[in-house]
mmCIF file of C-alpha atoms and ligand atoms in Angstrom:
data_model
loop_
_atom_site.group_PDB
_atom_site.id
_atom_site.type_symbol
_atom_site.label_atom_id
_atom_site.label_comp_id
_atom_site.label_asym_id
_atom_site.label_seq_id
_atom_site.Cartn_x
_atom_site.Cartn_y
_atom_site.Cartn_z
ATOM 1 C CA MET A 25 27.633 16.304 -17.667
ATOM 2 C CA ALA A 26 24.917 14.826 -19.844
ATOM 3 C CA ILE A 27 21.699 13.775 -18.155
ATOM 4 C CA ARG A 28 20.422 10.369 -19.156
ATOM 5 C CA HIS A 29 16.700 10.329 -19.699
ATOM 6 C CA ILE A 30 15.047 7.176 -18.489
ATOM 7 C CA ASP A 31 11.912 5.773 -20.033
ATOM 8 C CA VAL A 32 9.503 5.946 -17.080
ATOM 9 C CA ALA A 33 7.355 3.186 -18.555
ATOM 10 C CA GLU A 34 10.116 0.678 -17.771
ATOM 11 C CA VAL A 35 9.076 0.409 -14.123
ATOM 12 C CA ARG A 36 5.600 0.673 -12.607
ATOM 13 C CA THR A 37 4.258 0.581 -9.073
ATOM 14 C CA LYS A 38 1.280 -1.437 -7.943
ATOM 15 C CA ARG A 39 0.469 1.335 -5.451
ATOM 16 C CA LEU A 40 -1.100 3.907 -7.701
ATOM 17 C CA ALA A 41 -2.063 7.264 -6.182
ATOM 18 C CA LEU A 42 -3.853 10.293 -7.601
ATOM 19 C CA SER A 43 -1.596 12.625 -5.731
ATOM 20 C CA GLN A 44 0.944 12.793 -2.944
ATOM 21 C CA PHE A 45 1.021 15.559 -0.345
ATOM 22 C CA VAL A 46 4.468 15.905 1.172
ATOM 23 C CA PHE A 47 4.575 18.100 4.261
ATOM 24 C CA CYS A 48 8.009 19.194 5.346
ATOM 25 C CA GLN A 49 8.974 18.702 8.961
ATOM 26 C CA GLY A 50 12.672 19.261 8.891
ATOM 27 C CA CYS A 51 15.174 21.584 10.465
ATOM 28 C CA CYS A 52 12.825 24.583 10.126
ATOM 29 C CA CYS A 53 9.280 23.656 9.067
ATOM 30 C CA GLY A 54 7.137 22.948 12.087
ATOM 31 C CA ARG A 55 9.904 23.883 14.510
ATOM 32 C CA THR A 56 7.961 25.974 16.984
ATOM 33 C CA ASP A 57 10.998 25.846 19.286
ATOM 34 C CA ARG A 58 12.777 27.899 16.622
ATOM 35 C CA GLY A 59 9.930 30.364 16.217
ATOM 36 C CA LYS A 60 8.508 28.681 13.115
ATOM 37 C CA PRO A 61 4.821 27.895 12.558
ATOM 38 C CA GLU A 62 3.458 24.632 13.886
ATOM 39 C CA LEU A 63 2.909 21.690 11.540
ATOM 40 C CA PRO A 64 -0.190 19.883 12.865
ATOM 41 C CA VAL A 65 1.023 16.370 12.040
ATOM 42 C CA GLU A 66 -1.403 14.422 14.235
ATOM 43 C CA TRP A 67 -4.336 16.529 13.064
ATOM 44 C CA LEU A 68 -3.351 15.944 9.422
ATOM 45 C CA LYS A 69 -3.096 12.189 10.004
ATOM 46 C CA SER A 70 -6.507 12.128 11.672
ATOM 47 C CA GLN A 71 -8.029 14.163 8.844
ATOM 48 C CA TRP A 72 -6.594 11.797 6.252
ATOM 49 C CA LYS A 73 -8.092 8.885 8.135
ATOM 50 C CA GLU A 74 -11.438 10.540 8.903
ATOM 51 C CA LYS A 75 -11.932 11.613 5.297
ATOM 52 C CA SER A 76 -10.775 8.255 3.951
ATOM 53 C CA LEU A 77 -8.151 9.815 1.747
ATOM 54 C CA GLY A 78 -6.163 6.659 2.154
ATOM 55 C CA LYS A 79 -3.979 5.660 -0.711
ATOM 56 C CA ALA A 80 -5.728 7.831 -3.305
ATOM 57 C CA VAL A 81 -4.000 10.883 -1.879
ATOM 58 C CA GLN A 82 -0.828 9.813 -0.150
ATOM 59 C CA LEU A 83 0.132 11.730 2.993
ATOM 60 C CA THR A 84 3.828 11.985 3.649
ATOM 61 C CA ILE A 85 5.668 13.821 6.400
ATOM 62 C CA SER A 86 9.234 14.346 5.267
ATOM 63 C CA GLY A 87 12.527 15.708 6.410
ATOM 64 C CA CYS A 88 13.806 18.999 5.009
ATOM 65 C CA LEU A 89 12.668 19.567 1.425
ATOM 66 C CA GLY A 90 15.145 22.374 0.883
ATOM 67 C CA PRO A 91 13.518 25.827 0.701
ATOM 68 C CA CYS A 92 13.670 26.511 4.437
ATOM 69 C CA ASP A 93 13.245 30.258 3.947
ATOM 70 C CA LEU A 94 9.597 29.568 3.028
ATOM 71 C CA THR A 95 8.513 27.581 6.086
ATOM 72 C CA ASN A 96 6.207 25.738 6.319
ATOM 73 C CA VAL A 97 6.582 23.993 2.973
ATOM 74 C CA LEU A 98 4.265 21.572 1.175
ATOM 75 C CA CYS A 99 4.960 19.774 -2.107
ATOM 76 C CA VAL A 100 1.986 18.256 -3.902
ATOM 77 C CA MET A 101 2.849 15.820 -6.650
ATOM 78 C CA GLY A 102 0.584 14.285 -9.240
ATOM 79 C CA PRO A 103 0.477 13.129 -12.829
ATOM 80 C CA GLY A 104 0.494 16.736 -14.041
ATOM 81 C CA GLY A 105 3.615 17.683 -12.142
ATOM 82 C CA GLN A 106 4.292 19.215 -8.779
ATOM 83 C CA ARG A 107 3.128 22.275 -6.902
ATOM 84 C CA TRP A 108 5.200 23.810 -4.144
ATOM 85 C CA ILE A 109 3.539 25.962 -1.528
ATOM 86 C CA GLY A 110 5.366 27.911 1.131
ATOM 87 C CA ASN A 111 4.585 30.012 4.174
ATOM 88 C CA LEU A 112 1.802 27.747 5.436
ATOM 89 C CA SER A 113 0.805 28.993 8.838
ATOM 90 C CA GLY A 114 -2.243 28.384 10.956
ATOM 91 C CA MET A 115 -5.142 25.989 10.869
ATOM 92 C CA ASP A 116 -7.024 27.886 8.165
ATOM 93 C CA ASP A 117 -4.192 27.056 5.766
ATOM 94 C CA TYR A 118 -4.179 23.394 6.772
ATOM 95 C CA ARG A 119 -7.956 23.160 6.462
ATOM 96 C CA GLU A 120 -7.602 24.467 2.893
ATOM 97 C CA VAL A 121 -4.951 21.860 2.181
ATOM 98 C CA VAL A 122 -7.154 19.051 3.502
ATOM 99 C CA ALA A 123 -10.124 20.332 1.476
ATOM 100 C CA TRP A 124 -7.881 20.281 -1.590
ATOM 101 C CA ALA A 125 -6.896 16.674 -0.909
ATOM 102 C CA VAL A 126 -10.570 15.741 -0.482
ATOM 103 C CA GLU A 127 -11.416 17.423 -3.772
ATOM 104 C CA ILE A 128 -8.712 15.437 -5.558
ATOM 105 C CA ALA A 129 -9.866 12.166 -3.995
ATOM 106 C CA ARG A 130 -13.522 12.804 -4.867
ATOM 107 C CA ALA A 131 -12.824 14.014 -8.407
ATOM 108 C CA GLY A 132 -10.452 11.169 -9.104
ATOM 109 C CA GLU A 133 -8.001 13.533 -10.714
ATOM 110 C CA THR A 134 -5.815 16.490 -9.877
ATOM 111 C CA ALA A 135 -7.450 19.764 -8.883
ATOM 112 C CA PRO A 136 -6.151 23.330 -9.003
ATOM 113 C CA VAL A 137 -4.506 24.933 -5.987
ATOM 114 C CA PRO A 138 -7.223 26.473 -3.759
ATOM 115 C CA GLU A 139 -7.441 30.243 -4.122
ATOM 116 C CA PRO A 140 -6.417 31.032 -0.508
ATOM 117 C CA LEU A 141 -3.129 29.184 -1.097
ATOM 118 C CA ALA A 142 -2.482 30.327 -4.676
ATOM 119 C CA SER A 143 -0.399 33.376 -3.756
ATOM 120 C CA ARG A 144 2.076 31.137 -1.942
ATOM 121 C CA VAL A 145 2.834 28.770 -4.812
ATOM 122 C CA PHE A 146 6.485 28.963 -5.796
ATOM 123 C CA ASP A 147 8.817 27.401 -8.324
ATOM 124 C CA ARG A 148 11.208 25.161 -6.423
ATOM 125 C CA PHE A 149 13.797 25.371 -9.148
ATOM 126 C CA LEU A 150 13.723 29.102 -9.756
ATOM 127 C CA ALA A 151 15.594 31.181 -7.200
ATOM 128 C CA GLU A 152 14.849 34.787 -6.330
ATOM 129 C CA ARG A 153 16.973 37.083 -8.450
ATOM 130 C CA GLU A 154 19.483 39.262 -6.713
ATOM 131 C CA ALA A 155 19.086 43.010 -7.277
HETATM 132 S S1 FES B 230 12.821 22.340 6.931
HETATM 133 FE FE1 FES B 230 11.206 22.563 5.500
HETATM 134 S S2 FES B 230 12.205 23.199 3.713
HETATM 135 FE FE2 FES B 230 13.811 22.858 5.116
#
C-alpha cells in the first residue's frame, strides 16, 4: 500500500509549542498495583505550573503509547523530531525530565536529552532483534 505524503504546511495550529512531553499512563506505565514504577502525575502538573512551562512545553498524560516492556515511557516531541525514553523510575528521573523541560522553555528551542536519561533513549520503530 502506498503512503500518501501530505504537505504539512497546508494546516497550521494557532497553539504553537516548543515541545510536547507525553508521559504514558496506560495499562502498565505508572501501574504500581501491577508492580510498575509510579508516575508522579500530580507532582508533574505542579512542577509545570510552578515553573511556568505553560504552553511553551506542553504536558500531556496519555494512555498506552505502545512499548509497555519499557515502563515508564516518555515521548518528547519537537520540531526536530521525537525522543522516546523508557524505564523511568524514581523522582531523580522525573526531576531530570522537568529540568529538561525548563531548559527547553528558557532556551526557546529544543535541547539535548539530559545525560542521566541518555542511556534509556530508544527508537520506537526499531524492535529488538531476535537471536
Ligand atoms: S502502558 Fe506505557 S507504553 Fe503501554
